């Protein structure tokens, strides 16, 4: 089994240490960290064994080696044993930039290792403690906790490569294919999360979808009303998920703080456009938009105001990759799958906003 260094090149069995001078050479250094490995260059042994690396330069070499593995396997029944595992690990790294809600922390994420369903507690909003009197038994302040069943589903994305395509495959093509698989899984995750939120019975603000007119756009007053409803139930609003067409109206408002103006101490996430009233605003193409216009010619749209732990995303099996070659089709298939479940843990921690 071959191990690869941070530069993607094979490690020699007798490779000298980074801070070891060649035999007979004089060692002179005024830097106490001379020869030290930087944090960026550090790669765990397990990842080195698989050819998985952290630096951008080394990642490019991973794509190159996957391409070589595919080309070498044209006349065999399977690609190199490590290739599917390397592809899977790379997908996990890449799909983060497409999974807007998950990366932003807007969803509670957990992982389990067995079962087809799992139960999670539904904890009510925080409430204040009671004052006690000496010699008097405290009143009943117990918290009732119910459970939510989360059922796992399997999703997948497949790529078909003809024999000719495999012969011509290069690292750029491999990078594109893996990005395609990563994006496909991430978008399906986000769609399932938002579909689950949309289907939940939650508090709502704004007119009914059938009554919306062209002037009923997403506004600061609507968002403020939603925030008030959430706070009245004891929850702190954290995220606002909006449709791309609702983004246009927010960008016109002077109270909206664009993400580019956060300052250097803020982390800017893909899909995050800014803040309003301290709430992070995330844009997702899967936020609800009606497929048909109402009687006023308006396509209703929904935004979602979320507090912590409103929704759970539970991973049963992280992305895995399988491949096979079909001689009669002269084609190789690469299939990425994963298994997870999504559920609303607390509908009271969500407010749905209706707008044009």
mmCIF file of C-alpha atoms in Angstrom:
data_model
loop_
_atom_site.group_PDB
_atom_site.id
_atom_site.type_symbol
_atom_site.label_atom_id
_atom_site.label_comp_id
_atom_site.label_asym_id
_atom_site.label_seq_id
_atom_site.Cartn_x
_atom_site.Cartn_y
_atom_site.Cartn_z
ATOM 1 C CA UNK A 1 0.000 0.000 0.000
ATOM 2 C CA UNK A 2 1.398 3.386 -1.044
ATOM 3 C CA UNK A 3 1.326 6.429 1.257
ATOM 4 C CA UNK A 4 1.256 9.943 -0.162
ATOM 5 C CA UNK A 5 2.727 13.077 1.334
ATOM 6 C CA UNK A 6 1.124 16.571 1.426
ATOM 7 C CA UNK A 7 2.397 17.248 -2.111
ATOM 8 C CA UNK A 8 0.627 14.147 -3.402
ATOM 9 C CA UNK A 9 3.861 12.346 -4.284
ATOM 10 C CA UNK A 10 4.589 8.783 -3.030
ATOM 11 C CA UNK A 11 6.544 8.624 0.221
ATOM 12 C CA UNK A 12 9.824 6.717 0.023
ATOM 13 C CA UNK A 13 10.421 4.053 2.623
ATOM 14 C CA UNK A 14 13.689 5.650 3.779
ATOM 15 C CA UNK A 15 12.620 9.273 3.342
ATOM 16 C CA UNK A 16 14.721 11.627 5.528
ATOM 17 C CA UNK A 17 13.044 13.758 8.172
ATOM 18 C CA UNK A 18 12.225 17.354 7.211
ATOM 19 C CA UNK A 19 14.616 18.805 9.784
ATOM 20 C CA UNK A 20 17.432 16.325 9.158
ATOM 21 C CA UNK A 21 20.443 17.643 7.224
ATOM 22 C CA UNK A 22 22.041 15.496 4.487
ATOM 23 C CA UNK A 23 24.903 13.308 5.599
ATOM 24 C CA UNK A 24 28.051 15.373 6.204
ATOM 25 C CA UNK A 25 26.271 18.700 5.844
ATOM 26 C CA UNK A 26 26.629 21.485 8.379
ATOM 27 C CA UNK A 27 23.363 22.520 10.021
ATOM 28 C CA UNK A 28 22.942 26.224 10.719
ATOM 29 C CA UNK A 29 19.623 27.886 11.558
ATOM 30 C CA UNK A 30 18.515 30.913 13.520
ATOM 31 C CA UNK A 31 14.876 29.844 13.310
ATOM 32 C CA UNK A 32 13.834 27.535 16.186
ATOM 33 C CA UNK A 33 11.006 26.216 13.969
ATOM 34 C CA UNK A 34 13.226 25.481 10.993
ATOM 35 C CA UNK A 35 12.081 22.275 9.364
ATOM 36 C CA UNK A 36 8.799 22.209 11.333
ATOM 37 C CA UNK A 37 5.663 21.105 9.549
ATOM 38 C CA UNK A 38 2.984 23.795 9.324
ATOM 39 C CA UNK A 39 -0.620 23.099 10.327
ATOM 40 C CA UNK A 40 -1.673 23.204 6.670
ATOM 41 C CA UNK A 41 0.830 20.505 5.780
ATOM 42 C CA UNK A 42 -0.181 18.129 8.523
ATOM 43 C CA UNK A 43 -1.992 15.072 7.246
ATOM 44 C CA UNK A 44 -3.159 12.238 9.457
ATOM 45 C CA UNK A 45 -1.655 8.831 8.819
ATOM 46 C CA UNK A 46 -5.041 7.347 7.968
ATOM 47 C CA UNK A 47 -5.648 10.033 5.338
ATOM 48 C CA UNK A 48 -2.145 9.618 3.947
ATOM 49 C CA UNK A 49 -2.747 5.910 3.534
ATOM 50 C CA UNK A 50 -5.885 6.659 1.516
ATOM 51 C CA UNK A 51 -4.328 9.484 -0.456
ATOM 52 C CA UNK A 52 -6.647 12.008 1.232
ATOM 53 C CA UNK A 53 -5.060 15.383 1.862
ATOM 54 C CA UNK A 54 -5.937 18.785 3.231
ATOM 55 C CA UNK A 55 -3.910 21.280 1.183
ATOM 56 C CA UNK A 56 -5.171 22.588 -2.148
ATOM 57 C CA UNK A 57 -2.033 21.480 -3.988
ATOM 58 C CA UNK A 58 -2.208 17.963 -2.586
ATOM 59 C CA UNK A 59 -5.933 17.738 -3.362
ATOM 60 C CA UNK A 60 -5.147 18.405 -7.017
ATOM 61 C CA UNK A 61 -2.805 15.407 -6.907
ATOM 62 C CA UNK A 62 -5.627 13.298 -5.461
ATOM 63 C CA UNK A 63 -7.767 14.134 -8.497
ATOM 64 C CA UNK A 64 -4.829 13.207 -10.728
ATOM 65 C CA UNK A 65 -4.342 9.846 -9.024
ATOM 66 C CA UNK A 66 -8.063 9.021 -9.229
ATOM 67 C CA UNK A 67 -7.941 9.753 -12.964
ATOM 68 C CA UNK A 68 -4.936 7.451 -13.331
ATOM 69 C CA UNK A 69 -6.729 4.724 -11.376
ATOM 70 C CA UNK A 70 -9.747 4.968 -13.678
ATOM 71 C CA UNK A 71 -7.627 4.810 -16.822
ATOM 72 C CA UNK A 72 -5.600 1.858 -15.549
ATOM 73 C CA UNK A 73 -8.827 -0.041 -14.809
ATOM 74 C CA UNK A 74 -10.235 0.166 -18.344
ATOM 75 C CA UNK A 75 -9.592 -3.503 -18.996
ATOM 76 C CA UNK A 76 -10.155 -4.756 -15.454
ATOM 77 C CA UNK A 77 -13.281 -5.493 -13.445
ATOM 78 C CA UNK A 78 -12.737 -2.758 -10.843
ATOM 79 C CA UNK A 79 -10.781 0.417 -10.245
ATOM 80 C CA UNK A 80 -8.071 0.552 -7.598
ATOM 81 C CA UNK A 81 -9.438 -0.470 -4.232
ATOM 82 C CA UNK A 82 -8.687 2.920 -2.663
ATOM 83 C CA UNK A 83 -10.355 5.031 -5.386
ATOM 84 C CA UNK A 84 -14.003 4.730 -4.216
ATOM 85 C CA UNK A 85 -12.995 5.489 -0.628
ATOM 86 C CA UNK A 86 -10.929 8.496 -1.693
ATOM 87 C CA UNK A 87 -13.812 9.772 -3.844
ATOM 88 C CA UNK A 88 -16.231 9.379 -0.913
ATOM 89 C CA UNK A 89 -13.964 11.300 1.467
ATOM 90 C CA UNK A 90 -13.475 14.034 -1.125
ATOM 91 C CA UNK A 91 -17.247 14.301 -1.627
ATOM 92 C CA UNK A 92 -17.716 14.784 2.123
ATOM 93 C CA UNK A 93 -15.175 17.628 2.069
ATOM 94 C CA UNK A 94 -16.591 19.313 -1.036
ATOM 95 C CA UNK A 95 -20.329 19.090 -0.369
ATOM 96 C CA UNK A 96 -20.087 21.400 2.655
ATOM 97 C CA UNK A 97 -19.969 24.448 0.407
ATOM 98 C CA UNK A 98 -23.304 23.499 -1.157
ATOM 99 C CA UNK A 99 -25.130 22.459 2.041
ATOM 100 C CA UNK A 100 -26.136 25.981 3.110
ATOM 101 C CA UNK A 101 -28.356 25.213 6.118
ATOM 102 C CA UNK A 102 -26.083 22.470 7.450
ATOM 103 C CA UNK A 103 -22.896 24.502 7.128
ATOM 104 C CA UNK A 104 -24.493 27.536 8.761
ATOM 105 C CA UNK A 105 -25.489 25.454 11.790
ATOM 106 C CA UNK A 106 -29.179 26.178 11.218
ATOM 107 C CA UNK A 107 -29.960 22.487 11.715
ATOM 108 C CA UNK A 108 -29.069 20.152 14.585
ATOM 109 C CA UNK A 109 -26.811 17.406 13.180
ATOM 110 C CA UNK A 110 -26.163 14.004 14.713
ATOM 111 C CA UNK A 111 -25.016 10.557 13.620
ATOM 112 C CA UNK A 112 -26.144 7.068 14.614
ATOM 113 C CA UNK A 113 -24.770 3.682 13.630
ATOM 114 C CA UNK A 114 -27.773 1.342 13.666
ATOM 115 C CA UNK A 115 -31.517 1.036 13.170
ATOM 116 C CA UNK A 116 -34.034 2.203 10.564
ATOM 117 C CA UNK A 117 -35.552 4.818 12.863
ATOM 118 C CA UNK A 118 -34.366 6.753 15.887
ATOM 119 C CA UNK A 119 -36.163 8.730 18.601
ATOM 120 C CA UNK A 120 -35.115 12.252 19.545
ATOM 121 C CA UNK A 121 -36.438 14.318 22.460
ATOM 122 C CA UNK A 122 -38.674 17.308 21.860
ATOM 123 C CA UNK A 123 -37.684 19.764 24.570
ATOM 124 C CA UNK A 124 -39.980 22.749 25.236
ATOM 125 C CA UNK A 125 -38.842 26.367 25.381
ATOM 126 C CA UNK A 126 -36.842 27.443 28.454
ATOM 127 C CA UNK A 127 -38.861 28.621 31.438
ATOM 128 C CA UNK A 128 -37.801 30.372 34.612
ATOM 129 C CA UNK A 129 -37.212 28.557 37.889
ATOM 130 C CA UNK A 130 -39.583 29.103 40.838
ATOM 131 C CA UNK A 131 -38.704 30.826 44.103
ATOM 132 C CA UNK A 132 -38.635 28.401 47.026
ATOM 133 C CA UNK A 133 -39.863 28.938 50.592
ATOM 134 C CA UNK A 134 -38.101 27.351 53.538
ATOM 135 C CA UNK A 135 -40.084 24.376 54.851
ATOM 136 C CA UNK A 136 -42.450 24.367 51.851
ATOM 137 C CA UNK A 137 -42.330 21.757 49.132
ATOM 138 C CA UNK A 138 -41.562 23.245 45.698
ATOM 139 C CA UNK A 139 -44.400 23.418 43.188
ATOM 140 C CA UNK A 140 -44.446 21.087 40.224
ATOM 141 C CA UNK A 141 -41.977 22.589 37.738
ATOM 142 C CA UNK A 142 -41.186 19.379 35.909
ATOM 143 C CA UNK A 143 -40.536 19.547 32.180
ATOM 144 C CA UNK A 144 -42.492 17.183 29.969
ATOM 145 C CA UNK A 145 -40.346 15.758 27.205
ATOM 146 C CA UNK A 146 -41.907 13.920 24.264
ATOM 147 C CA UNK A 147 -40.063 12.198 21.419
ATOM 148 C CA UNK A 148 -39.947 12.517 17.653
ATOM 149 C CA UNK A 149 -39.391 9.506 15.384
ATOM 150 C CA UNK A 150 -36.833 10.069 12.615
ATOM 151 C CA UNK A 151 -36.938 7.562 9.761
ATOM 152 C CA UNK A 152 -33.898 7.123 7.540
ATOM 153 C CA UNK A 153 -33.930 7.310 3.768
ATOM 154 C CA UNK A 154 -31.272 6.535 1.179
ATOM 155 C CA UNK A 155 -30.356 8.918 -1.620
ATOM 156 C CA UNK A 156 -27.895 8.516 -4.459
ATOM 157 C CA UNK A 157 -26.320 10.040 -7.540
ATOM 158 C CA UNK A 158 -24.747 8.076 -10.395
ATOM 159 C CA UNK A 159 -22.307 8.976 -13.162
ATOM 160 C CA UNK A 160 -21.812 6.884 -16.296
ATOM 161 C CA UNK A 161 -18.441 7.054 -18.066
ATOM 162 C CA UNK A 162 -18.014 5.440 -21.474
ATOM 163 C CA UNK A 163 -14.809 3.553 -22.129
ATOM 164 C CA UNK A 164 -13.657 6.338 -24.454
ATOM 165 C CA UNK A 165 -14.367 8.950 -21.789
ATOM 166 C CA UNK A 166 -12.350 6.965 -19.219
ATOM 167 C CA UNK A 167 -9.412 6.717 -21.645
ATOM 168 C CA UNK A 168 -9.411 10.509 -21.975
ATOM 169 C CA UNK A 169 -10.192 11.349 -18.353
ATOM 170 C CA UNK A 170 -7.904 13.845 -16.634
ATOM 171 C CA UNK A 171 -7.750 15.434 -13.206
ATOM 172 C CA UNK A 172 -9.865 18.399 -14.324
ATOM 173 C CA UNK A 173 -12.639 16.074 -15.471
ATOM 174 C CA UNK A 174 -12.362 14.043 -12.266
ATOM 175 C CA UNK A 175 -12.624 17.224 -10.217
ATOM 176 C CA UNK A 176 -15.766 18.198 -12.121
ATOM 177 C CA UNK A 177 -17.344 14.763 -11.700
ATOM 178 C CA UNK A 178 -16.678 14.631 -7.958
ATOM 179 C CA UNK A 179 -17.991 18.194 -7.549
ATOM 180 C CA UNK A 180 -21.105 17.086 -9.449
ATOM 181 C CA UNK A 181 -21.672 14.167 -7.091
ATOM 182 C CA UNK A 182 -21.011 16.312 -3.999
ATOM 183 C CA UNK A 183 -23.368 19.045 -5.148
ATOM 184 C CA UNK A 184 -26.090 16.547 -6.023
ATOM 185 C CA UNK A 185 -26.054 15.013 -2.536
ATOM 186 C CA UNK A 186 -25.893 18.392 -0.788
ATOM 187 C CA UNK A 187 -28.812 19.840 -2.763
ATOM 188 C CA UNK A 188 -30.981 16.814 -2.014
ATOM 189 C CA UNK A 189 -30.158 17.142 1.694
ATOM 190 C CA UNK A 190 -31.190 20.800 1.664
ATOM 191 C CA UNK A 191 -34.380 20.096 -0.265
ATOM 192 C CA UNK A 192 -35.405 17.438 2.253
ATOM 193 C CA UNK A 193 -34.686 19.774 5.177
ATOM 194 C CA UNK A 194 -36.744 22.638 3.750
ATOM 195 C CA UNK A 195 -39.569 20.355 2.596
ATOM 196 C CA UNK A 196 -39.762 19.041 6.170
ATOM 197 C CA UNK A 197 -39.935 22.586 7.563
ATOM 198 C CA UNK A 198 -42.572 23.597 5.023
ATOM 199 C CA UNK A 199 -44.779 20.615 5.913
ATOM 200 C CA UNK A 200 -44.676 21.310 9.665
ATOM 201 C CA UNK A 201 -47.537 23.019 11.477
ATOM 202 C CA UNK A 202 -45.924 26.267 12.655
ATOM 203 C CA UNK A 203 -46.799 29.833 13.577
ATOM 204 C CA UNK A 204 -47.243 32.069 10.514
ATOM 205 C CA UNK A 205 -47.176 35.765 9.629
ATOM 206 C CA UNK A 206 -48.364 37.583 6.507
ATOM 207 C CA UNK A 207 -51.467 37.184 4.400
ATOM 208 C CA UNK A 208 -52.805 33.849 3.240
ATOM 209 C CA UNK A 209 -51.231 32.780 -0.055
ATOM 210 C CA UNK A 210 -54.548 33.214 -1.884
ATOM 211 C CA UNK A 211 -54.850 36.854 -0.727
ATOM 212 C CA UNK A 212 -51.317 38.059 -1.510
ATOM 213 C CA UNK A 213 -50.948 40.984 -3.904
ATOM 214 C CA UNK A 214 -47.877 42.269 -5.714
ATOM 215 C CA UNK A 215 -47.254 44.800 -2.924
ATOM 216 C CA UNK A 216 -47.027 42.110 -0.207
ATOM 217 C CA UNK A 217 -43.287 41.564 -0.616
ATOM 218 C CA UNK A 218 -40.964 40.325 2.117
ATOM 219 C CA UNK A 219 -40.465 43.347 4.354
ATOM 220 C CA UNK A 220 -38.706 44.383 7.539
ATOM 221 C CA UNK A 221 -42.071 44.683 9.292
ATOM 222 C CA UNK A 222 -42.976 41.081 8.409
ATOM 223 C CA UNK A 223 -39.623 39.825 9.669
ATOM 224 C CA UNK A 224 -39.986 41.871 12.871
ATOM 225 C CA UNK A 225 -43.440 40.382 13.439
ATOM 226 C CA UNK A 226 -42.049 36.859 12.997
ATOM 227 C CA UNK A 227 -39.198 37.597 15.423
ATOM 228 C CA UNK A 228 -41.719 38.861 17.974
ATOM 229 C CA UNK A 229 -43.773 35.671 17.679
ATOM 230 C CA UNK A 230 -40.716 33.484 18.181
ATOM 231 C CA UNK A 231 -39.454 35.476 21.175
ATOM 232 C CA UNK A 232 -42.916 35.434 22.770
ATOM 233 C CA UNK A 233 -42.650 31.626 22.884
ATOM 234 C CA UNK A 234 -39.264 31.803 24.591
ATOM 235 C CA UNK A 235 -37.050 31.132 21.565
ATOM 236 C CA UNK A 236 -34.201 33.236 20.243
ATOM 237 C CA UNK A 237 -34.322 33.679 16.441
ATOM 238 C CA UNK A 238 -31.053 32.698 14.755
ATOM 239 C CA UNK A 239 -31.604 32.129 11.028
ATOM 240 C CA UNK A 240 -33.952 33.347 8.311
ATOM 241 C CA UNK A 241 -34.171 31.124 5.227
ATOM 242 C CA UNK A 242 -35.524 32.900 2.159
ATOM 243 C CA UNK A 243 -36.220 32.231 -1.511
ATOM 244 C CA UNK A 244 -33.830 33.865 -4.040
ATOM 245 C CA UNK A 245 -36.674 36.071 -5.302
ATOM 246 C CA UNK A 246 -37.258 37.373 -1.758
ATOM 247 C CA UNK A 247 -33.589 38.336 -1.556
ATOM 248 C CA UNK A 248 -34.156 41.212 -3.997
ATOM 249 C CA UNK A 249 -36.553 42.973 -1.634
ATOM 250 C CA UNK A 250 -34.288 42.596 1.389
ATOM 251 C CA UNK A 251 -31.289 44.039 -0.413
ATOM 252 C CA UNK A 252 -33.291 47.242 -0.996
ATOM 253 C CA UNK A 253 -33.871 47.803 2.728
ATOM 254 C CA UNK A 254 -31.500 50.090 4.656
ATOM 255 C CA UNK A 255 -31.846 47.992 7.840
ATOM 256 C CA UNK A 256 -30.398 44.960 6.108
ATOM 257 C CA UNK A 257 -26.657 44.450 6.745
ATOM 258 C CA UNK A 258 -24.905 42.857 3.801
ATOM 259 C CA UNK A 259 -22.580 39.963 4.602
ATOM 260 C CA UNK A 260 -19.661 41.836 3.029
ATOM 261 C CA UNK A 261 -19.947 44.454 5.799
ATOM 262 C CA UNK A 262 -19.769 42.024 8.752
ATOM 263 C CA UNK A 263 -16.119 42.692 9.435
ATOM 264 C CA UNK A 264 -13.074 40.427 9.488
ATOM 265 C CA UNK A 265 -14.149 38.561 12.633
ATOM 266 C CA UNK A 266 -17.298 37.143 10.981
ATOM 267 C CA UNK A 267 -17.400 33.891 9.021
ATOM 268 C CA UNK A 268 -19.062 34.288 5.617
ATOM 269 C CA UNK A 269 -20.878 31.164 4.472
ATOM 270 C CA UNK A 270 -21.936 30.204 0.987
ATOM 271 C CA UNK A 271 -25.607 31.075 0.673
ATOM 272 C CA UNK A 272 -25.508 33.642 3.479
ATOM 273 C CA UNK A 273 -26.239 37.178 2.274
ATOM 274 C CA UNK A 274 -26.253 39.154 5.529
ATOM 275 C CA UNK A 275 -28.156 39.953 8.711
ATOM 276 C CA UNK A 276 -31.323 41.705 9.758
ATOM 277 C CA UNK A 277 -32.099 42.420 13.423
ATOM 278 C CA UNK A 278 -29.106 40.209 14.265
ATOM 279 C CA UNK A 279 -30.577 37.220 12.412
ATOM 280 C CA UNK A 280 -28.433 35.538 9.755
ATOM 281 C CA UNK A 281 -30.122 35.431 6.357
ATOM 282 C CA UNK A 282 -29.619 32.321 4.209
ATOM 283 C CA UNK A 283 -30.799 31.950 0.618
ATOM 284 C CA UNK A 284 -31.995 28.594 -0.689
ATOM 285 C CA UNK A 285 -33.618 27.748 -4.031
ATOM 286 C CA UNK A 286 -35.743 25.190 -2.177
ATOM 287 C CA UNK A 287 -37.635 27.729 -0.064
ATOM 288 C CA UNK A 288 -41.278 27.417 -1.066
ATOM 289 C CA UNK A 289 -42.602 29.155 -4.184
ATOM 290 C CA UNK A 290 -46.079 28.331 -5.477
ATOM 291 C CA UNK A 291 -46.174 26.600 -8.840
ATOM 292 C CA UNK A 292 -49.328 28.514 -9.818
ATOM 293 C CA UNK A 293 -50.269 32.171 -9.425
ATOM 294 C CA UNK A 294 -53.217 33.139 -7.233
ATOM 295 C CA UNK A 295 -56.182 35.173 -8.471
ATOM 296 C CA UNK A 296 -54.085 38.342 -8.137
ATOM 297 C CA UNK A 297 -51.373 36.965 -10.399
ATOM 298 C CA UNK A 298 -48.954 36.459 -7.505
ATOM 299 C CA UNK A 299 -46.726 33.425 -6.922
ATOM 300 C CA UNK A 300 -46.675 32.993 -3.149
ATOM 301 C CA UNK A 301 -43.316 32.460 -1.432
ATOM 302 C CA UNK A 302 -42.422 31.355 2.088
ATOM 303 C CA UNK A 303 -39.492 32.289 4.321
ATOM 304 C CA UNK A 304 -38.651 30.473 7.559
ATOM 305 C CA UNK A 305 -37.420 31.966 10.821
ATOM 306 C CA UNK A 306 -35.611 29.347 12.914
ATOM 307 C CA UNK A 307 -34.323 29.022 16.469
ATOM 308 C CA UNK A 308 -31.790 26.467 17.741
ATOM 309 C CA UNK A 309 -32.708 22.774 17.560
ATOM 310 C CA UNK A 310 -35.864 23.353 15.526
ATOM 311 C CA UNK A 311 -34.867 20.717 12.979
ATOM 312 C CA UNK A 312 -32.689 17.603 13.203
ATOM 313 C CA UNK A 313 -30.607 16.038 10.435
ATOM 314 C CA UNK A 314 -29.398 12.584 11.505
ATOM 315 C CA UNK A 315 -26.813 10.701 9.456
ATOM 316 C CA UNK A 316 -27.189 6.930 9.367
ATOM 317 C CA UNK A 317 -24.480 6.374 6.742
ATOM 318 C CA UNK A 318 -22.236 9.149 5.370
ATOM 319 C CA UNK A 319 -21.535 9.363 1.625
ATOM 320 C CA UNK A 320 -20.060 6.162 0.220
ATOM 321 C CA UNK A 321 -18.984 5.386 -3.334
ATOM 322 C CA UNK A 322 -19.304 2.184 -5.339
ATOM 323 C CA UNK A 323 -18.298 1.491 -8.908
ATOM 324 C CA UNK A 324 -18.719 -1.182 -11.553
ATOM 325 C CA UNK A 325 -17.745 -1.767 -15.177
ATOM 326 C CA UNK A 326 -20.252 -3.157 -17.697
ATOM 327 C CA UNK A 327 -18.325 -4.760 -20.585
ATOM 328 C CA UNK A 328 -21.381 -5.027 -22.840
ATOM 329 C CA UNK A 329 -22.032 -1.305 -22.449
ATOM 330 C CA UNK A 330 -18.334 -0.418 -22.511
ATOM 331 C CA UNK A 331 -19.074 1.897 -19.611
ATOM 332 C CA UNK A 332 -18.082 2.394 -16.006
ATOM 333 C CA UNK A 333 -20.597 3.525 -13.374
ATOM 334 C CA UNK A 334 -19.677 5.505 -10.270
ATOM 335 C CA UNK A 335 -22.452 5.704 -7.664
ATOM 336 C CA UNK A 336 -22.451 7.901 -4.546
ATOM 337 C CA UNK A 337 -25.062 7.178 -1.864
ATOM 338 C CA UNK A 338 -25.837 8.213 1.695
ATOM 339 C CA UNK A 339 -28.514 7.536 4.282
ATOM 340 C CA UNK A 340 -30.069 10.057 6.674
ATOM 341 C CA UNK A 341 -33.276 11.229 8.280
ATOM 342 C CA UNK A 342 -34.801 14.681 8.788
ATOM 343 C CA UNK A 343 -37.484 15.784 11.247
ATOM 344 C CA UNK A 344 -38.809 18.899 12.936
ATOM 345 C CA UNK A 345 -37.919 18.601 16.624
ATOM 346 C CA UNK A 346 -39.886 21.616 17.719
ATOM 347 C CA UNK A 347 -42.429 23.352 15.486
ATOM 348 C CA UNK A 348 -42.753 26.122 18.079
ATOM 349 C CA UNK A 349 -39.195 27.159 17.217
ATOM 350 C CA UNK A 350 -40.228 27.992 13.630
ATOM 351 C CA UNK A 351 -42.229 30.851 12.139
ATOM 352 C CA UNK A 352 -43.303 30.759 8.486
ATOM 353 C CA UNK A 353 -43.487 34.093 6.632
ATOM 354 C CA UNK A 354 -45.810 34.500 3.615
ATOM 355 C CA UNK A 355 -44.966 37.043 0.926
ATOM 356 C CA UNK A 356 -45.296 37.808 -2.756
#
